[in-house]
PDB file of C-alpha atoms in Angstrom:
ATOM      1  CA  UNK J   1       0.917  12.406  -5.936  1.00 97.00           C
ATOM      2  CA  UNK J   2       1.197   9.476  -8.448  1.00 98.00           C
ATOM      3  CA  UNK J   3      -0.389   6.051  -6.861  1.00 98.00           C
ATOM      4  CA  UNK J   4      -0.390   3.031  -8.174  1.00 98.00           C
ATOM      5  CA  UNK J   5      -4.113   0.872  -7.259  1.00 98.00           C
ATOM      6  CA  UNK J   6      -4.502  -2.781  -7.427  1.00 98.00           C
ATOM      7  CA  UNK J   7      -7.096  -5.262  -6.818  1.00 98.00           C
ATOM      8  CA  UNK J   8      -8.061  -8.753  -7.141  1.00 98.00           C
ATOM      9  CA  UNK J   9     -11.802  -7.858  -7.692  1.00 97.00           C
ATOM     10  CA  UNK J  10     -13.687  -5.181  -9.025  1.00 96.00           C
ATOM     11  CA  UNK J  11     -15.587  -4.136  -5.564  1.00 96.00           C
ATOM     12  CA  UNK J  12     -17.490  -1.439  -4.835  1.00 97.00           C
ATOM     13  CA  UNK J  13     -15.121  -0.400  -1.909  1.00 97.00           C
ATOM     14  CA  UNK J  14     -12.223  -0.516  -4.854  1.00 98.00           C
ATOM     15  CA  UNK J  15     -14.417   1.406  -6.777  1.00 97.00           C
ATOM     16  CA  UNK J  16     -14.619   4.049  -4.254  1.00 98.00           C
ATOM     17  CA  UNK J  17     -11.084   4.146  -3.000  1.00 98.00           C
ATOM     18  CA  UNK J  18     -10.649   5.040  -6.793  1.00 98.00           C
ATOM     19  CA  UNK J  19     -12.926   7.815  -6.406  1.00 98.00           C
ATOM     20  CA  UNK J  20     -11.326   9.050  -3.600  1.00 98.00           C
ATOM     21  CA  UNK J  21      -8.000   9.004  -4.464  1.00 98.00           C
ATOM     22  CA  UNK J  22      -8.879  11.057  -7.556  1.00 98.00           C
ATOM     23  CA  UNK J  23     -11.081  13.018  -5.565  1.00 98.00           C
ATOM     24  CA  UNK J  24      -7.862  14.070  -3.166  1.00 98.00           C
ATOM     25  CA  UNK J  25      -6.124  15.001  -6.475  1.00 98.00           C
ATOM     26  CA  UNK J  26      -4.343  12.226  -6.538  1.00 98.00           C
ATOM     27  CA  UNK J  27      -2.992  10.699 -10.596  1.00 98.00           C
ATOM     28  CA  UNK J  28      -4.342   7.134 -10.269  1.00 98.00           C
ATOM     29  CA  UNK J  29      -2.890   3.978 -12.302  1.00 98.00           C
ATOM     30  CA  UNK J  30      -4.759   0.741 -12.174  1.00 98.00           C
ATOM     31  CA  UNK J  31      -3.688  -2.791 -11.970  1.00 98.00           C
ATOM     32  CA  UNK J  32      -5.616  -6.097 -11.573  1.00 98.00           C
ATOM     33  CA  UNK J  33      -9.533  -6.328 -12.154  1.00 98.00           C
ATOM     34  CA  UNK J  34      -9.721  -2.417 -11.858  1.00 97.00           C
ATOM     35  CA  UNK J  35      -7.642  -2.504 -15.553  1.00 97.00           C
ATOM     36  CA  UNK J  36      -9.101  -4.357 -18.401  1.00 95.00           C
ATOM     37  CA  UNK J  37      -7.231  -7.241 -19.866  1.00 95.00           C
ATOM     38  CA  UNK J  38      -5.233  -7.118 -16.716  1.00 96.00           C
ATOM     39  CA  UNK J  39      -3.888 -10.016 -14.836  1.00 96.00           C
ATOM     40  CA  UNK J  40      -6.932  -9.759 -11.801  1.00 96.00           C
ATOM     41  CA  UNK J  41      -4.657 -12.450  -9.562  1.00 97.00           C
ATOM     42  CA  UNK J  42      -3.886 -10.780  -6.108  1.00 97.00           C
ATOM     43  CA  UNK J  43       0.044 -11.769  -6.282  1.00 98.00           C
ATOM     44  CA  UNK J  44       0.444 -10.723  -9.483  1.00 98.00           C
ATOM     45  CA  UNK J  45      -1.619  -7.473  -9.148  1.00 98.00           C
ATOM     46  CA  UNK J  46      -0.424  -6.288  -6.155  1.00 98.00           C
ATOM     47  CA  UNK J  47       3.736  -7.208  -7.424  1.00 98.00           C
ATOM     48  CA  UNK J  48       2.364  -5.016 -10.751  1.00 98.00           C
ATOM     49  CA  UNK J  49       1.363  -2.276  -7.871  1.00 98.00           C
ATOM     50  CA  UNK J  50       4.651  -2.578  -5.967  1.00 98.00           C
ATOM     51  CA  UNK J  51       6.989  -2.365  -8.375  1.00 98.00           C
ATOM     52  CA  UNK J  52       5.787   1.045  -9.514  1.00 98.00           C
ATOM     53  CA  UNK J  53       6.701   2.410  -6.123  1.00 98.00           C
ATOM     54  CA  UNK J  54       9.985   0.481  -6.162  1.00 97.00           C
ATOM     55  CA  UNK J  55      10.354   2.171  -9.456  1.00 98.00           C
ATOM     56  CA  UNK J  56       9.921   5.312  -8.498  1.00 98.00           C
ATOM     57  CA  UNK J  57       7.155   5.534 -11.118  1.00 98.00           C
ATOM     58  CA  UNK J  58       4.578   5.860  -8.268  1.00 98.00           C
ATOM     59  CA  UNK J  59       4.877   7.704  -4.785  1.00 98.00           C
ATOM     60  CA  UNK J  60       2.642   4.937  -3.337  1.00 98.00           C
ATOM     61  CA  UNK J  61       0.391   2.323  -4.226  1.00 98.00           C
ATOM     62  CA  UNK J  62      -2.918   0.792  -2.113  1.00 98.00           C
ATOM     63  CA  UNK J  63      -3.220  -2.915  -2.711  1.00 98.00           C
ATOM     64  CA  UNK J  64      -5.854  -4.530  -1.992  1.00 98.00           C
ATOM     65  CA  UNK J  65      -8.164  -8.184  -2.101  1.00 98.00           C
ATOM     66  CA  UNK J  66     -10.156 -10.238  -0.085  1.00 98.00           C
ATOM     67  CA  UNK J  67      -8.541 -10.318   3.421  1.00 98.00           C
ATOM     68  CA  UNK J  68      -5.571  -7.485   2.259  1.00 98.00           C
ATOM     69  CA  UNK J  69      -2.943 -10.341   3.873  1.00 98.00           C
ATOM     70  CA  UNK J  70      -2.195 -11.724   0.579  1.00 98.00           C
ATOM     71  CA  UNK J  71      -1.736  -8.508  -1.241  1.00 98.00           C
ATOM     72  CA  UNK J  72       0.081  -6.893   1.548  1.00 98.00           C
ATOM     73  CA  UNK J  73       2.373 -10.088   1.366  1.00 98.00           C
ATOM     74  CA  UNK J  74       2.818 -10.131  -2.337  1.00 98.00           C
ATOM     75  CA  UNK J  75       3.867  -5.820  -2.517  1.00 98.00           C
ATOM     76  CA  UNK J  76       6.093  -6.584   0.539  1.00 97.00           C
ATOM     77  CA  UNK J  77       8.599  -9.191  -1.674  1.00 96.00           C
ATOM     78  CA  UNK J  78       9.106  -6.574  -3.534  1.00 97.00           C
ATOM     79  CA  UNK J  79      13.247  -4.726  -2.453  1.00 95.00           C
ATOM     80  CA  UNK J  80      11.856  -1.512  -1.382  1.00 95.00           C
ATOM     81  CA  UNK J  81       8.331  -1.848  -0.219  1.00 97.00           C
ATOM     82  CA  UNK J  82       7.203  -1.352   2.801  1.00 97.00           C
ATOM     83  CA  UNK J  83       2.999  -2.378   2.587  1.00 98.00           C
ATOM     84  CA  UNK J  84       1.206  -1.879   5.796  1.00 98.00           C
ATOM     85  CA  UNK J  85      -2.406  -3.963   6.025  1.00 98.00           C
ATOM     86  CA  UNK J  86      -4.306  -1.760   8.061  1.00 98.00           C
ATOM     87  CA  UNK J  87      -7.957  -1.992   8.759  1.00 97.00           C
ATOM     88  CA  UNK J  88      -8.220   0.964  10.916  1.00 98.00           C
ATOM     89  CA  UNK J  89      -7.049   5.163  11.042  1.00 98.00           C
ATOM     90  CA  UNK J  90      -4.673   4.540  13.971  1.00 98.00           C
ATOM     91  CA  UNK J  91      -2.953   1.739  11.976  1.00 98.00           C
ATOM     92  CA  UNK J  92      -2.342   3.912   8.868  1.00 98.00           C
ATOM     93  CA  UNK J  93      -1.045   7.146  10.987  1.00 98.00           C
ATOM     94  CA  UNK J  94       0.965   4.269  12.439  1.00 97.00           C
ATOM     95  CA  UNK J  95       2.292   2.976   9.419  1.00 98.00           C
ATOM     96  CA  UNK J  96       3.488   6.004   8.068  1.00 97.00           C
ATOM     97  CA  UNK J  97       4.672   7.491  10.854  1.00 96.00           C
ATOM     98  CA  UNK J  98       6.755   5.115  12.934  1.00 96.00           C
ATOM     99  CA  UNK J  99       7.429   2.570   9.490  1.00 95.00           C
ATOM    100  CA  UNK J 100       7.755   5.122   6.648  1.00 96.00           C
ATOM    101  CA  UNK J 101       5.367   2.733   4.932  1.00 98.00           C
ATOM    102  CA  UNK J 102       5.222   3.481   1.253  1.00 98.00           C
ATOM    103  CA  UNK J 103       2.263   0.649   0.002  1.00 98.00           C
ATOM    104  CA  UNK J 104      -1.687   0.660   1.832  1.00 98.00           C
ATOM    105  CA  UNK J 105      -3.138  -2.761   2.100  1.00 98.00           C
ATOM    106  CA  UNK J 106      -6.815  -3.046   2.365  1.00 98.00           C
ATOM    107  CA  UNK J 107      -9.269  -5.622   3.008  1.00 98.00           C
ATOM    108  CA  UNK J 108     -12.425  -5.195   0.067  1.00 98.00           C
ATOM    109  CA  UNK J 109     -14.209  -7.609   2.731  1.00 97.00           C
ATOM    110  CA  UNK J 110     -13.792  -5.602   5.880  1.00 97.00           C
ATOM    111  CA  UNK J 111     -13.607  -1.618   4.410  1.00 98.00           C
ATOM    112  CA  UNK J 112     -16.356   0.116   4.163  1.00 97.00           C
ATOM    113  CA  UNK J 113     -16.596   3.659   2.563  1.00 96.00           C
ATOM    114  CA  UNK J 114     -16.568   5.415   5.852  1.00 97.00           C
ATOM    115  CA  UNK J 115     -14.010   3.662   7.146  1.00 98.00           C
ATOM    116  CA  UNK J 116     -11.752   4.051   3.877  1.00 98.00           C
ATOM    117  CA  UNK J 117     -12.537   7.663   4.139  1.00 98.00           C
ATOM    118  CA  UNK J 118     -10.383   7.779   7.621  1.00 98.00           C
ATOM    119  CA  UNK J 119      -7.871   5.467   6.342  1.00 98.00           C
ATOM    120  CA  UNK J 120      -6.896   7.519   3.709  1.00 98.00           C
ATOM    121  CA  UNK J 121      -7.291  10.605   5.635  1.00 98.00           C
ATOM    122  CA  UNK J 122      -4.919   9.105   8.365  1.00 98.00           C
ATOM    123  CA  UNK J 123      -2.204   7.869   5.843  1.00 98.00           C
ATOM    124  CA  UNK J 124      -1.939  11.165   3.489  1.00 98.00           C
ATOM    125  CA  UNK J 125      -1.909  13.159   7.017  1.00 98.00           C
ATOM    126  CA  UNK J 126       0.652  11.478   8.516  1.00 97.00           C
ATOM    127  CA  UNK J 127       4.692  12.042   7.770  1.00 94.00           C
ATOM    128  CA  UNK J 128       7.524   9.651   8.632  1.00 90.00           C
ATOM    129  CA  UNK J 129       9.294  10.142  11.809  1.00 86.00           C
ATOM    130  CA  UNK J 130      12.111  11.682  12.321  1.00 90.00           C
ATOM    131  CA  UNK J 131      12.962  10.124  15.590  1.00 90.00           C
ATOM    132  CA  UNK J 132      16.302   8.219  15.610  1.00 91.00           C
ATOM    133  CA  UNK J 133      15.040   5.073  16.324  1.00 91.00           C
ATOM    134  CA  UNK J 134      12.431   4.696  14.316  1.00 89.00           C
ATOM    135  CA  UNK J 135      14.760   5.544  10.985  1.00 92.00           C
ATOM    136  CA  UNK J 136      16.747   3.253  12.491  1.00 92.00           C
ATOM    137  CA  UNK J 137      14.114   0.544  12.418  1.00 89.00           C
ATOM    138  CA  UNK J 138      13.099   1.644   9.237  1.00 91.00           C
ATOM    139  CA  UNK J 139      16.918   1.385   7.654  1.00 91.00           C
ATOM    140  CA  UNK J 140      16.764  -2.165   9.244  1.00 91.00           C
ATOM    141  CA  UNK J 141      13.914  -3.051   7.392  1.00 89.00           C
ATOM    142  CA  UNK J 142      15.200  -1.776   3.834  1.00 86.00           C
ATOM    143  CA  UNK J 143      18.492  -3.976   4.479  1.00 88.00           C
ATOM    144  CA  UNK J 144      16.702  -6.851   4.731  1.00 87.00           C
ATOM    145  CA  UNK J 145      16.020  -6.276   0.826  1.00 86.00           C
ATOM    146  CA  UNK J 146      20.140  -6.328   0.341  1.00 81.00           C
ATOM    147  CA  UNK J 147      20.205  -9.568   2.630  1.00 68.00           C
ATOM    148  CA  UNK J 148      17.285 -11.397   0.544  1.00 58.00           C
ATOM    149  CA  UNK J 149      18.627 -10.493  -2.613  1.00 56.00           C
ATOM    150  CA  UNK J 150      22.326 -12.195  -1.372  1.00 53.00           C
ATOM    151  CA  UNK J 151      20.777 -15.284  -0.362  1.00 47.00           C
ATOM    152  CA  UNK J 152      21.204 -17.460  -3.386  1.00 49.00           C
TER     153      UNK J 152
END
């Protein structure tokens, strides 16, 4: 799988989610402070991130900075993203399971190595739903993108 990483500071726990992602097999790009010469400001990182899945150049991306709110903010403006902040295993099964989310947010303040371990384990475990609803919640969602982009 092709993921695109950013982040606003080059942290040991970005370090390491670099490792693991490669680790997993995964074909990493970089964006932000984990890219020389890069632009290391979360918005702009995180957009740089976003777009790649929006794209289609990247299957996913993990975004990440101080808190992860900002970066999961900045990836979300982008039409067809769907970043998840989650701090926690349950909340990344959750995320891809009942909101088909397609961009990680992570806190480099409150991850730890361990606990990115079972993040990642949780998110590349889980699969969207296939329950009605939940597409149906999830086809809400990518509208909104059509509905934004109207809006003069």
């Amino acid at each position: 799988m092709r993921i695109s990483v950013s982040s606003d500071m080059d942290e040991p726990v970005a370090r390491a989610l670099l490792g693991q992602l490669r680790d997993r097999g995964h074909d990493v790009m970089t964006y932000g402070a984990l890219r020389a010469g890069d632009d290391p400001q979360w918005a702009s990182c995180s957009e740089a991130a976003a777009r790649e899945v929006a794209a289609g150049n990247a299957d996913q991306a993990v975004v990440c900075c101080w808190t992860g709110t900002g970066a999961s903010i900045a990836a979300n403006k982008v039409p067809g993203v769907r970043a998840a902040l989650c701090t926690d295993a349950y909340t990344a099964d959750g995320a891809r399971r009942w909101n088909d989310a397609n961009v990680l947010a992570l806190s480099l303040r409150l991850t730890s190595e361990p606990l990115l371990g079972e993040i990642l384990d949780a998110w590349f475990a889980a699969e969207a739903s296939t329950d009605a609803e939940d597409r149906e919640n999830v086809s809400r969602v990518n509208r909104l993108d059509d509905t934004t982009r109207a809006t003069p």
